Amino acid sequence: MGIFDRFKSQRDIAKEEIKEVPWHMLTEVSQLDDIVALSKQKHVGIFKHSTRCGISKMVLRGFERDYDFTEDDAQIFMLDLLNHRDISNEIAARFQVFHESPQFIVLKDGNVLNFESHQGINAGQLEN
């Protein structure tokens, strides 16, 4: 701790704690085939996020705060539900996971390993 650290605001401290999460945007239904193929090499997560929902924003912030994986460990995708509901519907049909928002789905070897919604979502799902 440096001499000037005691003069930092809570906002400055919070900014330092933010980790850059390597999101990949899910914007085309055709990406789901690539995601399934990728899941045969490593864990893949899909975060279904509603940009107008306060709960979804809160859950997303908590997920990002706790995220501590490299792209060698896992790859994660962000789905903006307001702009891409068709992709969400295809995810529900293809993986047999009822749509919820927010929702996080973990895939490995083309299959759903785990899924959670709302406050049940956490970054640790990628390793469990």
Short mmCIF file of C-alpha atoms in Angstrom, two decimals:
data_model
loop_
_atom_site.label_atom_id
_atom_site.label_comp_id
_atom_site.label_asym_id
_atom_site.label_seq_id
_atom_site.Cartn_x
_atom_site.Cartn_y
_atom_site.Cartn_z
CA MET A 1 0.00 0.00 0.00
CA GLY A 2 1.43 3.33 -1.08
CA ILE A 3 1.29 6.54 0.89
CA PHE A 4 -1.43 7.96 -1.36
CA ASP A 5 -3.66 4.87 -1.26
CA ARG A 6 -5.42 6.14 1.84
CA PHE A 7 -6.72 9.10 -0.20
CA LYS A 8 -8.48 6.93 -2.76
CA SER A 9 -12.24 7.11 -2.94
CA GLN A 10 -14.43 4.04 -2.68
CA ARG A 11 -15.14 4.48 -6.39
CA ASP A 12 -11.41 4.37 -7.24
CA ILE A 13 -10.97 1.26 -5.12
CA ALA A 14 -13.95 -0.40 -6.83
CA LYS A 15 -12.54 0.43 -10.28
CA GLU A 16 -9.27 -1.30 -9.38
CA GLU A 17 -11.18 -4.43 -8.36
CA ILE A 18 -12.95 -4.73 -11.72
CA LYS A 19 -11.52 -7.49 -13.86
CA GLU A 20 -11.84 -7.47 -17.61
CA VAL A 21 -14.03 -10.42 -18.52
CA PRO A 22 -13.34 -11.82 -22.02
CA TRP A 23 -16.92 -11.76 -23.30
CA HIS A 24 -17.70 -12.95 -26.81
CA MET A 25 -20.95 -11.58 -28.16
CA LEU A 26 -23.53 -14.10 -29.33
CA THR A 27 -25.34 -12.40 -32.20
CA GLU A 28 -26.15 -15.12 -34.75
CA VAL A 29 -27.98 -18.44 -34.38
CA SER A 30 -25.26 -20.02 -36.52
CA GLN A 31 -22.74 -19.38 -33.72
CA LEU A 32 -24.41 -22.11 -31.68
CA ASP A 33 -22.84 -24.77 -33.92
CA ASP A 34 -19.41 -23.23 -33.26
CA ILE A 35 -20.15 -23.08 -29.53
CA VAL A 36 -21.05 -26.79 -29.47
CA ALA A 37 -17.80 -27.63 -31.30
CA LEU A 38 -15.80 -25.41 -28.93
CA SER A 39 -17.38 -27.12 -25.92
CA LYS A 40 -15.62 -30.33 -26.99
CA GLN A 41 -12.32 -28.61 -26.18
CA LYS A 42 -13.21 -26.62 -23.05
CA HIS A 43 -16.09 -25.42 -20.93
CA VAL A 44 -18.31 -22.84 -22.62
CA GLY A 45 -20.70 -20.50 -20.83
CA ILE A 46 -23.64 -18.58 -22.25
CA PHE A 47 -24.90 -15.64 -20.19
CA LYS A 48 -28.40 -14.56 -21.23
CA HIS A 49 -28.71 -10.93 -20.20
CA SER A 50 -31.58 -8.47 -20.33
CA THR A 51 -30.11 -4.98 -20.59
CA ARG A 52 -33.28 -3.37 -19.14
CA CYS A 53 -33.53 -5.60 -16.07
CA GLY A 54 -32.04 -4.42 -12.79
CA ILE A 55 -31.71 -7.96 -11.46
CA SER A 56 -29.88 -9.03 -14.60
CA LYS A 57 -27.45 -6.11 -14.26
CA MET A 58 -26.82 -6.93 -10.60
CA VAL A 59 -26.20 -10.62 -11.36
CA LEU A 60 -23.91 -9.70 -14.26
CA ARG A 61 -21.81 -7.43 -12.02
CA GLY A 62 -21.45 -10.19 -9.44
CA PHE A 63 -20.50 -12.70 -12.11
CA GLU A 64 -17.86 -10.37 -13.55
CA ARG A 65 -16.47 -9.61 -10.10
CA ASP A 66 -15.99 -13.31 -9.38
CA TYR A 67 -14.81 -14.38 -12.84
CA ASP A 68 -11.27 -15.72 -12.62
CA PHE A 69 -10.68 -17.92 -15.65
CA THR A 70 -8.44 -17.68 -18.69
CA GLU A 71 -9.61 -18.38 -22.21
CA ASP A 72 -7.62 -21.62 -21.99
CA ASP A 73 -9.96 -22.70 -19.17
CA ALA A 74 -13.28 -21.55 -20.58
CA GLN A 75 -14.89 -19.28 -23.10
CA ILE A 76 -17.98 -17.25 -22.31
CA PHE A 77 -20.60 -15.69 -24.52
CA MET A 78 -22.99 -12.84 -23.80
CA LEU A 79 -26.47 -12.90 -25.32
CA ASP A 80 -28.38 -9.62 -25.34
CA LEU A 81 -31.93 -10.91 -24.99
CA LEU A 82 -33.62 -7.72 -26.11
CA ASN A 83 -31.89 -7.81 -29.48
CA HIS A 84 -31.61 -11.56 -30.00
CA ARG A 85 -34.63 -13.36 -28.59
CA ASP A 86 -34.50 -15.73 -31.58
CA ILE A 87 -31.13 -17.04 -30.36
CA SER A 88 -32.51 -17.53 -26.86
CA ASN A 89 -35.41 -19.51 -28.28
CA GLU A 90 -33.00 -21.69 -30.27
CA ILE A 91 -30.87 -22.27 -27.15
CA ALA A 92 -33.97 -23.39 -25.24
CA ALA A 93 -34.98 -25.78 -28.04
CA ARG A 94 -31.52 -27.14 -28.80
CA PHE A 95 -30.33 -27.66 -25.23
CA GLN A 96 -33.73 -28.31 -23.59
CA VAL A 97 -33.24 -25.52 -21.05
CA PHE A 98 -36.36 -23.48 -20.30
CA HIS A 99 -35.72 -19.77 -20.98
CA GLU A 100 -35.17 -17.49 -18.00
CA SER A 101 -33.48 -14.13 -17.63
CA PRO A 102 -30.84 -13.71 -16.49
CA GLN A 103 -29.59 -17.21 -17.13
CA PHE A 104 -26.18 -18.87 -17.34
CA ILE A 105 -25.70 -22.16 -19.17
CA VAL A 106 -22.49 -24.21 -19.07
CA LEU A 107 -21.72 -26.61 -21.93
CA LYS A 108 -19.10 -29.33 -22.21
CA ASP A 109 -18.85 -31.90 -25.01
CA GLY A 110 -21.97 -30.45 -26.62
CA ASN A 111 -24.11 -31.08 -23.54
CA VAL A 112 -25.49 -28.89 -20.78
CA LEU A 113 -23.47 -29.44 -17.61
CA ASN A 114 -25.21 -26.86 -15.50
CA PHE A 115 -27.61 -23.96 -15.73
CA GLU A 116 -28.87 -21.40 -13.27
CA SER A 117 -30.95 -18.27 -13.30
CA HIS A 118 -31.20 -15.09 -11.27
CA GLN A 119 -29.21 -15.08 -8.00
CA GLY A 120 -28.18 -18.72 -8.53
CA ILE A 121 -25.73 -17.59 -11.22
CA ASN A 122 -22.04 -17.50 -10.32
CA ALA A 123 -18.75 -17.81 -12.19
CA GLY A 124 -17.86 -20.95 -10.22
CA GLN A 125 -20.36 -22.89 -12.34
CA LEU A 126 -17.65 -23.11 -15.01
CA GLU A 127 -15.46 -25.27 -12.81
CA ASN A 128 -18.04 -27.31 -10.89
#
